[in-house]
């Protein structure tokens, strides 16, 4: 097909503007993506570390003992017979701190009145509606030495 | 003198200034001479100007507060305490800022109710309902980020609950929450982000939306209404913006300053105990304008309440279009919107009042 000179020009012009438009779009697009990444800080994998939680004999049958992680957050350890369980105090609903209410033998979350049984299962409030439970914190018992460890998030350190 | 302007006589200052600042003042007069419909003589039609007036108060007091506020978790609380206790008139400015924000939300709600129940959002003004709704959202976002800055217990736990709540929004939630917190959980970054949102991003958004909102009102002209008992003739159908309507607005402004001052004197903004990330206080409640959502959160599981809030919000946002669609589909009469509006508003009111009485 033969094109007249005029038509050639329009086609060439079209190509030029398409390339230019595309280039503009791509570069501003790249800028936008980078801008978005700029405001979303990099996710650093949080490291954990083992913490000495006490002698096994410090944990009494049926009692709840409060420990603290490295950020000062409470972790509640409960002993049932020979079984030790550690619970995070972060409410699975929306992240408030639950408290252990000794008189009711329950955990209570003041934010939306969530109630949790001794074994961490929610029995009242929105966490119960959603079938949630308190997260367990990894716990290790060294029976030979009679000591207990919990695994908690490490605080940020400059390396 | 070979200067081009030498033709202007030296004594004529106005003319000389006009040369330096070549601006067409007549056009300003033309633009501001919007004819105002008769019904605006009724004060409740002037509610739209109220949030704007209060916004100006917010800008002024907000800038004043920024002179002393320090947006870092270590110093924020102490700096607010210093403003409240030591800075000359600090407590007053802080109280004005707080009360003005509360009144602004009330005014936005009232203005919306007025627009809704008079049907002023209908064709061809649907777009302006969207802008207005955007203004409501921005105002609420101002409130939320604002009280997080105080860094008292409620600030911290409010931010925690709210950002976790956002995380539950389908699809975009996790990114929004991550962006707001500046990380996986509320931490050092969060306060700075809320500060920047509160004093930089949101003000920009609200100014743009306000401009669009007002331009739209001007382009469409104010919707006209008549009421039984109105005696409207061709002569009194409109009155002038200046001075008649402007006087009303100025009076409303003076009244607002009066109310703000009284409220700030009798109920100055107080300061709770400092944020403590390890203990949630026994009694925790957000500001009253989030009560309905707070009650909803207590009533059902997280996902249900989030989806419910989202649905209601979206329907309200697109109501002018939803209504048209409903009318086409089910032959809904115009009056149905009144019933829907009353039910929706009642629901909001009941949840709010319920929460304010619950402990
Ligand atoms: S955060 Fe615990 S019940 Fe909502």
Coordinates of C-alpha atoms and ligand atoms in Angstrom, one line a residue:
Chain A
X1 CA 0.0 0.0 0.0
X2 CA 1.3 3.4 -0.9
X3 CA 0.8 6.2 1.4
X4 CA 0.8 9.8 0.4
X5 CA 3.3 12.1 2.1
X6 CA 0.6 13.7 4.2
X7 CA -0.6 10.4 5.5
X8 CA 2.9 9.3 6.4
X9 CA 3.3 12.4 8.4
X10 CA 0.1 11.8 10.5
X11 CA 1.1 8.2 11.1
X12 CA 4.5 9.3 12.2
X13 CA 3.0 12.0 14.4
X14 CA 0.6 9.6 15.9
X15 CA 3.5 7.2 16.7
X16 CA 5.5 9.9 18.2
X17 CA 2.7 11.1 20.5
X18 CA 1.8 7.6 21.4
X19 CA 5.4 6.9 22.4
X20 CA 5.7 10.1 24.3
X21 CA 2.4 9.6 26.1
X22 CA 3.3 6.1 26.9
X23 CA 6.7 7.2 28.2
X24 CA 5.1 9.9 30.4
X25 CA 2.6 7.4 31.7
X26 CA 5.2 4.8 32.5
X27 CA 7.6 7.2 34.2
X28 CA 4.9 8.9 36.3
X29 CA 3.5 5.4 37.1
X30 CA 6.9 4.3 38.3
X31 CA 7.1 7.5 40.4
X32 CA 3.7 6.7 41.9
X33 CA 4.6 3.1 42.7
X34 CA 7.9 4.3 44.3
X35 CA 6.0 6.9 46.2
X36 CA 3.6 4.4 47.6
X37 CA 6.5 2.1 48.6
X38 CA 8.1 5.1 50.3
X39 CA 5.2 5.5 52.7
X40 CA 4.9 1.8 53.4
X41 CA 7.9 1.1 55.6
X42 CA 9.9 -2.0 55.0
X43 CA 8.7 -5.0 56.9
X44 CA 11.4 -6.3 59.2
X45 CA 11.0 -9.8 60.3
X46 CA 10.9 -9.7 64.0
X47 CA 13.3 -12.0 65.7
X48 CA 12.3 -13.9 68.8
X49 CA 14.4 -14.9 71.8
X50 CA 14.0 -17.3 74.6
X51 CA 13.4 -15.8 78.0
X52 CA 14.0 -17.5 81.4
X53 CA 10.6 -17.5 83.0
X54 CA 11.4 -19.0 86.4
X55 CA 11.7 -22.2 88.3
X56 CA 9.0 -24.8 87.7
X57 CA 8.2 -24.6 91.4
X58 CA 7.3 -20.9 91.1
X59 CA 4.3 -21.9 89.1
X60 CA 1.5 -23.1 91.4
X61 CA -1.2 -25.5 90.5
X62 CA -4.3 -23.7 89.2
X63 CA -2.8 -20.2 89.6
X64 CA -2.0 -17.6 87.0
X65 CA 1.4 -15.9 87.0
X66 CA 2.1 -12.8 85.1
X67 CA 5.3 -12.4 83.3
X68 CA 6.6 -9.6 81.1
X69 CA 8.0 -9.7 77.6
X70 CA 10.8 -7.4 76.5
X71 CA 8.4 -4.6 75.7
X72 CA 6.8 -4.7 79.1
X73 CA 3.7 -6.5 77.8
X74 CA 2.1 -9.0 80.1
X75 CA 2.1 -12.7 79.4
X76 CA 0.0 -14.9 81.6
X77 CA 1.2 -18.4 82.5
X78 CA -1.3 -20.8 83.9
X79 CA -0.4 -24.2 85.4
X80 CA -2.9 -27.0 85.3
X81 CA -1.5 -30.1 86.9
X82 CA 1.8 -30.6 85.1
X83 CA 0.7 -28.7 82.1
X84 CA 1.9 -25.1 81.6
X85 CA 0.4 -22.7 79.1
X86 CA 1.4 -19.1 78.4
X87 CA -1.2 -16.7 76.9
X88 CA -0.6 -13.4 75.2
X89 CA -2.6 -10.6 76.7
X90 CA -3.4 -9.2 73.2
X91 CA -7.1 -9.5 72.6
X92 CA -7.7 -11.3 69.3
X93 CA -10.6 -9.0 68.6
X94 CA -9.0 -5.6 68.1
X95 CA -5.8 -5.7 70.0
X96 CA -6.5 -4.3 73.4
X97 CA -4.9 -5.8 76.5
X98 CA -6.9 -8.4 78.4
X99 CA -6.6 -8.7 82.2
X100 CA -6.8 -11.8 84.4
X101 CA -9.7 -11.5 86.8
X102 CA -8.8 -13.8 89.7
X103 CA -12.2 -13.7 91.3
X104 CA -14.0 -14.9 88.2
X105 CA -11.1 -17.0 86.9
X106 CA -11.5 -15.3 83.6
X107 CA -9.6 -13.0 81.2
X108 CA -11.5 -9.8 80.5
X109 CA -11.0 -7.3 77.7
X110 CA -12.3 -3.8 78.6
X111 CA -12.5 -2.5 75.0
X112 CA -15.6 -4.4 73.9
X113 CA -16.2 -6.6 76.9
X114 CA -14.6 -9.7 75.6
X115 CA -14.4 -12.6 78.1
X116 CA -12.1 -15.6 77.9
X117 CA -12.0 -18.8 79.8
X118 CA -9.0 -20.0 81.7
X119 CA -7.8 -21.9 78.7
X120 CA -7.9 -18.8 76.5
X121 CA -11.2 -19.7 74.7
X122 CA -13.5 -16.7 74.3
X123 CA -16.9 -17.1 76.0
X124 CA -18.3 -13.6 75.8
X125 CA -18.4 -10.5 73.7
X126 CA -17.3 -10.1 70.1
X127 CA -14.3 -12.5 70.3
X128 CA -16.8 -15.3 71.3
X129 CA -19.0 -14.4 68.4
X130 CA -16.1 -14.9 66.1
X131 CA -14.9 -18.1 67.9
X132 CA -11.6 -16.6 68.8
X133 CA -9.1 -17.4 71.6
X134 CA -6.1 -15.9 73.2
X135 CA -2.9 -16.6 71.3
X136 CA -0.6 -19.0 73.0
X137 CA 3.0 -18.0 73.6
X138 CA 5.5 -20.8 73.0
X139 CA 6.7 -22.1 76.3
X140 CA 9.3 -24.7 77.1
X141 CA 9.8 -26.7 80.3
X142 CA 13.1 -28.2 81.1
X143 CA 12.0 -30.9 83.5
X144 CA 15.5 -32.1 84.3
X145 CA 16.6 -28.6 85.5
X146 CA 13.1 -27.7 86.6
X147 CA 13.0 -24.4 84.8
X148 CA 10.6 -22.7 82.4
X149 CA 11.3 -20.6 79.3
X150 CA 9.0 -18.6 77.1
X151 CA 9.7 -17.4 73.6
X152 CA 9.0 -13.7 73.0
X153 CA 9.6 -11.1 70.4
X154 CA 13.1 -9.6 70.6
X155 CA 13.4 -5.8 70.8
X156 CA 15.0 -4.0 68.0
X157 CA 18.7 -3.8 68.3
X158 CA 21.2 -2.0 66.1
X159 CA 23.5 -4.6 64.6
Chain B
X1 CA 10.2 60.1 32.0
X2 CA 9.8 57.5 29.4
X3 CA 8.0 55.1 31.6
X4 CA 4.8 53.5 30.1
X5 CA 2.8 54.2 33.2
X6 CA 3.6 57.8 33.4
X7 CA 0.2 58.6 31.9
X8 CA -1.4 57.7 35.3
X9 CA -1.7 60.8 37.4
X10 CA 0.4 60.5 40.6
X11 CA -2.3 61.3 42.9
X12 CA -4.6 58.6 41.8
X13 CA -3.4 55.8 44.2
X14 CA -6.1 53.4 43.3
X15 CA -5.3 53.6 39.7
X16 CA -1.6 53.2 40.3
X17 CA -2.2 50.2 42.5
X18 CA -4.4 48.7 39.7
X19 CA -1.5 48.9 37.4
X20 CA 0.7 47.0 39.9
X21 CA -2.0 44.5 40.6
X22 CA -4.0 44.2 37.4
X23 CA -7.0 42.5 38.8
X24 CA -10.6 42.9 37.7
X25 CA -12.4 43.8 40.9
X26 CA -15.7 44.1 39.1
X27 CA -15.6 40.4 38.3
X28 CA -15.3 39.6 42.0
X29 CA -18.3 41.7 42.7
X30 CA -20.1 39.8 40.0
X31 CA -19.2 36.4 41.4
X32 CA -20.1 37.3 45.0
X33 CA -23.4 38.7 43.9
X34 CA -25.1 35.3 43.9
X35 CA -28.9 35.8 44.2
X36 CA -30.0 34.0 47.3
X37 CA -33.4 32.3 47.3
X38 CA -36.1 33.4 49.7
X39 CA -36.0 30.3 51.9
X40 CA -32.4 31.0 53.1
X41 CA -34.0 33.6 55.4
X42 CA -34.7 30.6 57.5
X43 CA -31.6 30.0 59.7
X44 CA -31.5 26.3 59.3
X45 CA -30.7 26.7 55.7
X46 CA -27.5 28.5 56.7
X47 CA -26.0 25.4 58.4
X48 CA -23.7 24.8 55.4
X49 CA -21.7 27.9 56.2
X50 CA -21.2 26.8 59.9
X51 CA -18.7 24.0 59.4
X52 CA -16.7 26.2 57.1
X53 CA -16.6 28.9 59.8
X54 CA -15.6 26.4 62.4
X55 CA -12.9 25.0 60.0
X56 CA -11.3 28.5 60.0
X57 CA -11.3 28.4 63.8
X58 CA -9.7 25.0 63.6
X59 CA -7.0 26.2 61.2
X60 CA -6.1 29.2 63.4
X61 CA -6.2 27.4 66.8
X62 CA -4.5 24.3 65.2
X63 CA -1.6 26.4 63.9
X64 CA -1.3 28.0 67.4
X65 CA -1.2 24.5 69.0
X66 CA 1.5 23.4 66.6
X67 CA 3.9 26.0 68.1
X68 CA 4.2 23.9 71.2
X69 CA 3.1 20.4 70.3
X70 CA 5.9 17.8 69.8
X71 CA 4.8 14.8 67.6
X72 CA 6.9 12.1 69.2
X73 CA 5.7 9.3 71.5
X74 CA 8.2 10.4 74.2
X75 CA 7.2 14.1 74.2
X76 CA 3.7 14.3 72.8
X77 CA 1.9 13.9 76.1
X78 CA 4.2 16.2 78.0
X79 CA 3.9 18.9 75.4
X80 CA 0.1 18.7 75.5
X81 CA 0.3 18.9 79.3
X82 CA 2.6 21.9 79.0
X83 CA 0.1 23.6 76.6
X84 CA -2.7 22.9 79.0
X85 CA -0.9 24.0 82.2
X86 CA 1.9 26.4 81.4
X87 CA 1.5 28.1 78.1
X88 CA -0.3 31.4 78.3
X89 CA -3.9 30.8 77.2
X90 CA -2.8 27.3 76.0
X91 CA -5.7 25.6 77.8
X92 CA -8.1 28.0 76.1
X93 CA -6.8 27.5 72.6
X94 CA -6.8 23.7 73.2
X95 CA -10.3 23.8 74.5
X96 CA -11.5 26.0 71.5
X97 CA -9.8 23.5 69.1
X98 CA -11.6 20.6 70.8
X99 CA -15.0 22.2 71.0
X100 CA -14.9 23.6 67.6
X101 CA -14.1 20.1 66.2
X102 CA -17.1 18.7 68.1
X103 CA -19.4 21.5 66.9
X104 CA -18.0 21.1 63.3
X105 CA -19.1 17.4 63.3
X106 CA -22.5 18.4 64.7
X107 CA -22.9 21.1 62.1
X108 CA -21.9 18.7 59.2
X109 CA -24.4 16.2 60.4
X110 CA -27.2 18.8 60.7
X111 CA -26.3 20.2 57.3
X112 CA -26.5 16.7 55.8
X113 CA -29.9 16.1 57.5
X114 CA -31.2 19.3 56.1
X115 CA -30.0 18.5 52.6
X116 CA -31.3 15.0 52.8
X117 CA -34.8 15.7 54.1
X118 CA -35.3 18.6 51.7
X119 CA -34.2 16.3 48.8
X120 CA -31.6 18.8 47.7
X121 CA -29.2 16.0 46.8
X122 CA -31.5 14.9 43.9
X123 CA -30.8 15.4 40.2
X124 CA -28.8 17.4 39.1
X125 CA -27.0 17.8 42.4
X126 CA -25.9 14.2 42.9
X127 CA -22.2 15.0 42.5
X128 CA -22.3 17.5 45.3
X129 CA -23.7 15.0 47.7
X130 CA -20.6 12.9 47.0
X131 CA -18.3 15.9 47.7
X132 CA -20.3 16.6 50.8
X133 CA -20.0 13.0 51.9
X134 CA -16.2 13.3 51.3
X135 CA -16.2 16.3 53.6
X136 CA -18.0 14.3 56.3
X137 CA -15.4 11.5 56.0
X138 CA -12.5 14.0 56.1
X139 CA -14.0 15.7 59.2
X140 CA -14.3 12.4 61.0
X141 CA -10.8 11.5 60.0
X142 CA -9.7 14.9 61.5
X143 CA -11.4 14.0 64.7
X144 CA -9.9 10.6 64.9
X145 CA -6.3 11.6 64.1
X146 CA -6.7 14.6 66.3
X147 CA -7.5 12.9 69.5
X148 CA -4.8 10.3 68.9
X149 CA -2.2 13.1 69.0
X150 CA -2.9 13.9 72.6
X151 CA -1.3 10.6 73.4
X152 CA -3.3 9.9 76.5
X153 CA -4.6 6.3 77.2
X154 CA -7.7 6.8 75.0
X155 CA -5.6 8.1 72.2
X156 CA -3.4 5.1 72.2
X157 CA -6.0 2.5 72.5
X158 CA -8.3 4.3 70.1
X159 CA -5.6 4.2 67.5
X160 CA -5.0 0.5 68.2
X161 CA -8.6 -0.5 67.9
X162 CA -9.3 1.7 64.9
X163 CA -6.3 0.5 62.9
X164 CA -7.0 -3.1 63.7
X165 CA -10.5 -2.4 62.6
X166 CA -9.3 -1.0 59.3
X167 CA -7.3 -4.2 58.8
X168 CA -10.6 -6.1 58.7
X169 CA -11.8 -4.2 55.7
X170 CA -11.8 -6.6 52.8
X171 CA -9.0 -6.3 50.2
X172 CA -7.4 -2.9 50.9
X173 CA -7.7 -3.1 54.7
X174 CA -4.3 -4.6 55.5
X175 CA -2.5 -2.0 53.4
X176 CA -4.4 0.9 54.8
X177 CA -3.7 -0.3 58.3
X178 CA -0.1 -0.8 57.6
X179 CA 0.2 2.6 56.1
X180 CA -1.6 4.3 59.0
X181 CA 0.6 2.5 61.6
X182 CA 3.8 2.6 59.7
X183 CA 4.3 -1.0 60.5
X184 CA 2.6 -4.1 61.7
X185 CA 1.5 -2.6 65.0
X186 CA 1.0 0.8 66.6
X187 CA 4.4 2.1 67.4
X188 CA 6.9 5.0 67.1
X189 CA 6.0 5.7 63.5
X190 CA 2.2 5.9 64.1
X191 CA 2.1 9.2 66.0
X192 CA 4.2 11.0 63.3
X193 CA 1.9 9.6 60.6
X194 CA -1.2 10.8 62.4
X195 CA 0.4 14.2 62.9
X196 CA 1.2 14.5 59.2
X197 CA -2.3 13.4 58.2
X198 CA -3.8 15.8 60.7
X199 CA -1.9 18.9 59.8
X200 CA -0.9 18.3 56.2
X201 CA -2.8 15.7 54.2
X202 CA -6.3 16.1 55.6
X203 CA -6.3 20.0 55.5
X204 CA -5.3 19.7 51.8
X205 CA -8.0 17.3 51.1
X206 CA -10.6 19.3 52.9
X207 CA -9.7 22.5 51.2
X208 CA -10.0 20.9 47.8
X209 CA -13.3 19.3 48.6
X210 CA -14.7 22.5 50.1
X211 CA -13.7 24.4 47.0
X212 CA -15.4 21.8 44.8
X213 CA -18.4 21.8 47.1
X214 CA -18.9 25.5 46.9
X215 CA -18.2 25.8 43.2
X216 CA -20.9 23.2 42.6
X217 CA -23.4 25.1 44.7
X218 CA -22.6 28.2 42.6
X219 CA -22.8 26.4 39.3
X220 CA -26.1 24.8 40.1
X221 CA -27.4 27.7 42.1
X222 CA -28.9 27.1 45.5
X223 CA -31.9 24.7 45.4
X224 CA -35.1 26.7 45.9
X225 CA -37.8 25.7 48.3
X226 CA -41.1 27.1 49.3
X227 CA -42.9 26.5 52.5
X228 CA -46.5 26.9 53.5
X229 CA -47.0 30.4 54.7
X230 CA -44.2 31.8 52.5
X231 CA -45.4 34.8 50.6
X232 CA -43.2 34.7 47.6
X233 CA -43.5 37.2 44.8
X234 CA -41.3 37.9 41.8
X235 CA -39.6 40.7 43.7
X236 CA -38.8 38.9 46.9
X237 CA -38.0 35.5 45.4
X238 CA -34.3 36.3 45.7
X239 CA -32.4 38.5 48.0
X240 CA -28.8 39.7 47.8
X241 CA -25.8 37.9 49.0
X242 CA -24.3 41.1 50.2
X243 CA -25.3 42.5 52.5
X244 CA -28.4 40.6 53.5
X245 CA -27.2 37.0 53.5
X246 CA -23.6 37.9 54.5
X247 CA -25.1 39.6 57.6
X248 CA -26.8 36.4 58.6
X249 CA -23.6 34.4 58.2
X250 CA -21.6 37.0 60.2
X251 CA -24.3 36.8 63.0
X252 CA -24.0 33.0 63.0
X253 CA -20.2 33.4 63.2
X254 CA -20.5 35.7 66.2
X255 CA -22.9 33.3 67.9
X256 CA -20.5 30.4 67.3
X257 CA -17.6 32.3 68.9
X258 CA -19.9 33.0 71.8
X259 CA -20.9 29.3 72.2
X260 CA -17.3 28.1 71.8
X261 CA -16.0 30.5 74.4
X262 CA -18.7 29.5 76.9
X263 CA -18.1 25.8 76.3
X264 CA -14.3 26.2 76.6
X265 CA -14.7 28.1 79.9
X266 CA -17.2 25.7 81.5
X267 CA -15.8 22.5 80.1
X268 CA -12.1 23.0 79.3
X269 CA -10.4 20.1 77.5
X270 CA -8.9 17.9 80.1
X271 CA -6.1 15.5 79.9
X272 CA -6.3 11.8 80.9
X273 CA -3.4 9.7 82.0
X274 CA -0.5 9.1 79.6
X275 CA -0.6 6.4 77.0
X276 CA 0.6 3.0 78.3
X277 CA 0.9 0.3 75.6
X278 CA 1.0 -2.4 78.2
X279 CA -2.3 -1.7 80.0
X280 CA -5.7 -1.0 78.6
X281 CA -7.7 1.1 81.0
X282 CA -10.9 -0.3 82.6
X283 CA -13.2 2.2 80.8
X284 CA -12.5 3.0 77.3
X285 CA -14.7 4.8 74.8
X286 CA -14.1 6.7 71.6
X287 CA -15.4 10.2 70.9
X288 CA -19.2 10.4 70.7
X289 CA -19.3 10.5 66.9
X290 CA -17.9 7.0 66.8
X291 CA -20.3 5.6 69.4
X292 CA -22.6 4.0 66.9
X293 CA -19.7 2.1 65.4
X294 CA -18.4 1.2 68.9
X295 CA -21.8 -0.1 69.9
X296 CA -22.0 -2.1 66.7
X297 CA -18.6 -3.6 67.5
X298 CA -19.8 -4.8 70.8
X299 CA -23.0 -6.3 69.4
X300 CA -21.6 -8.6 66.7
X301 CA -18.4 -10.2 65.6
X302 CA -15.7 -8.1 63.9
X303 CA -16.3 -9.2 60.4
X304 CA -20.1 -8.7 60.5
X305 CA -19.8 -5.2 62.0
X306 CA -17.1 -4.1 59.5
X307 CA -19.1 -5.3 56.5
X308 CA -22.3 -3.8 57.9
X309 CA -20.6 -0.4 58.5
X310 CA -19.1 -0.6 55.0
X311 CA -22.4 -1.4 53.3
X312 CA -24.3 1.4 55.2
X313 CA -21.5 3.8 54.4
X314 CA -21.5 3.0 50.7
X315 CA -25.3 3.2 50.4
X316 CA -25.3 6.6 52.1
X317 CA -22.4 7.8 49.9
X318 CA -24.1 6.8 46.7
X319 CA -27.7 7.5 48.0
X320 CA -28.7 9.9 45.2
X321 CA -28.0 7.1 42.7
X322 CA -29.3 4.3 44.8
X323 CA -32.5 6.1 45.2
X324 CA -33.0 6.6 41.5
X325 CA -32.3 3.0 40.9
X326 CA -34.8 2.0 43.6
X327 CA -37.4 4.3 42.2
X328 CA -37.0 2.7 38.7
X329 CA -36.9 -0.8 40.0
X330 CA -39.7 -0.7 42.7
X331 CA -41.5 2.4 41.7
X332 CA -40.6 3.9 45.1
X333 CA -42.3 7.2 45.7
X334 CA -40.2 10.2 46.6
X335 CA -41.6 10.2 50.1
X336 CA -40.0 6.8 50.8
X337 CA -36.7 8.5 51.2
X338 CA -38.1 10.4 54.2
X339 CA -39.0 7.1 55.9
X340 CA -35.7 5.6 55.1
X341 CA -33.9 8.7 56.3
X342 CA -35.8 8.7 59.6
X343 CA -35.1 5.0 60.2
X344 CA -31.4 5.4 59.4
X345 CA -31.0 8.4 61.5
X346 CA -33.0 6.9 64.4
X347 CA -30.7 3.8 64.2
X348 CA -27.7 6.0 64.4
X349 CA -29.2 8.0 67.3
X350 CA -30.2 4.9 69.2
X351 CA -26.8 3.3 69.0
X352 CA -25.2 6.5 70.0
X353 CA -27.4 7.1 73.0
X354 CA -27.3 3.5 74.0
X355 CA -23.5 3.6 74.0
X356 CA -23.4 6.9 76.0
X357 CA -25.4 5.3 78.8
X358 CA -23.6 2.0 78.8
X359 CA -20.5 1.7 80.8
Ligands
LIG1 S1 -10.4 -5.6 71.6 FE1 -10.9 -7.0 73.1 S2 -13.0 -7.2 73.0 FE2 -12.6 -5.8 71.4

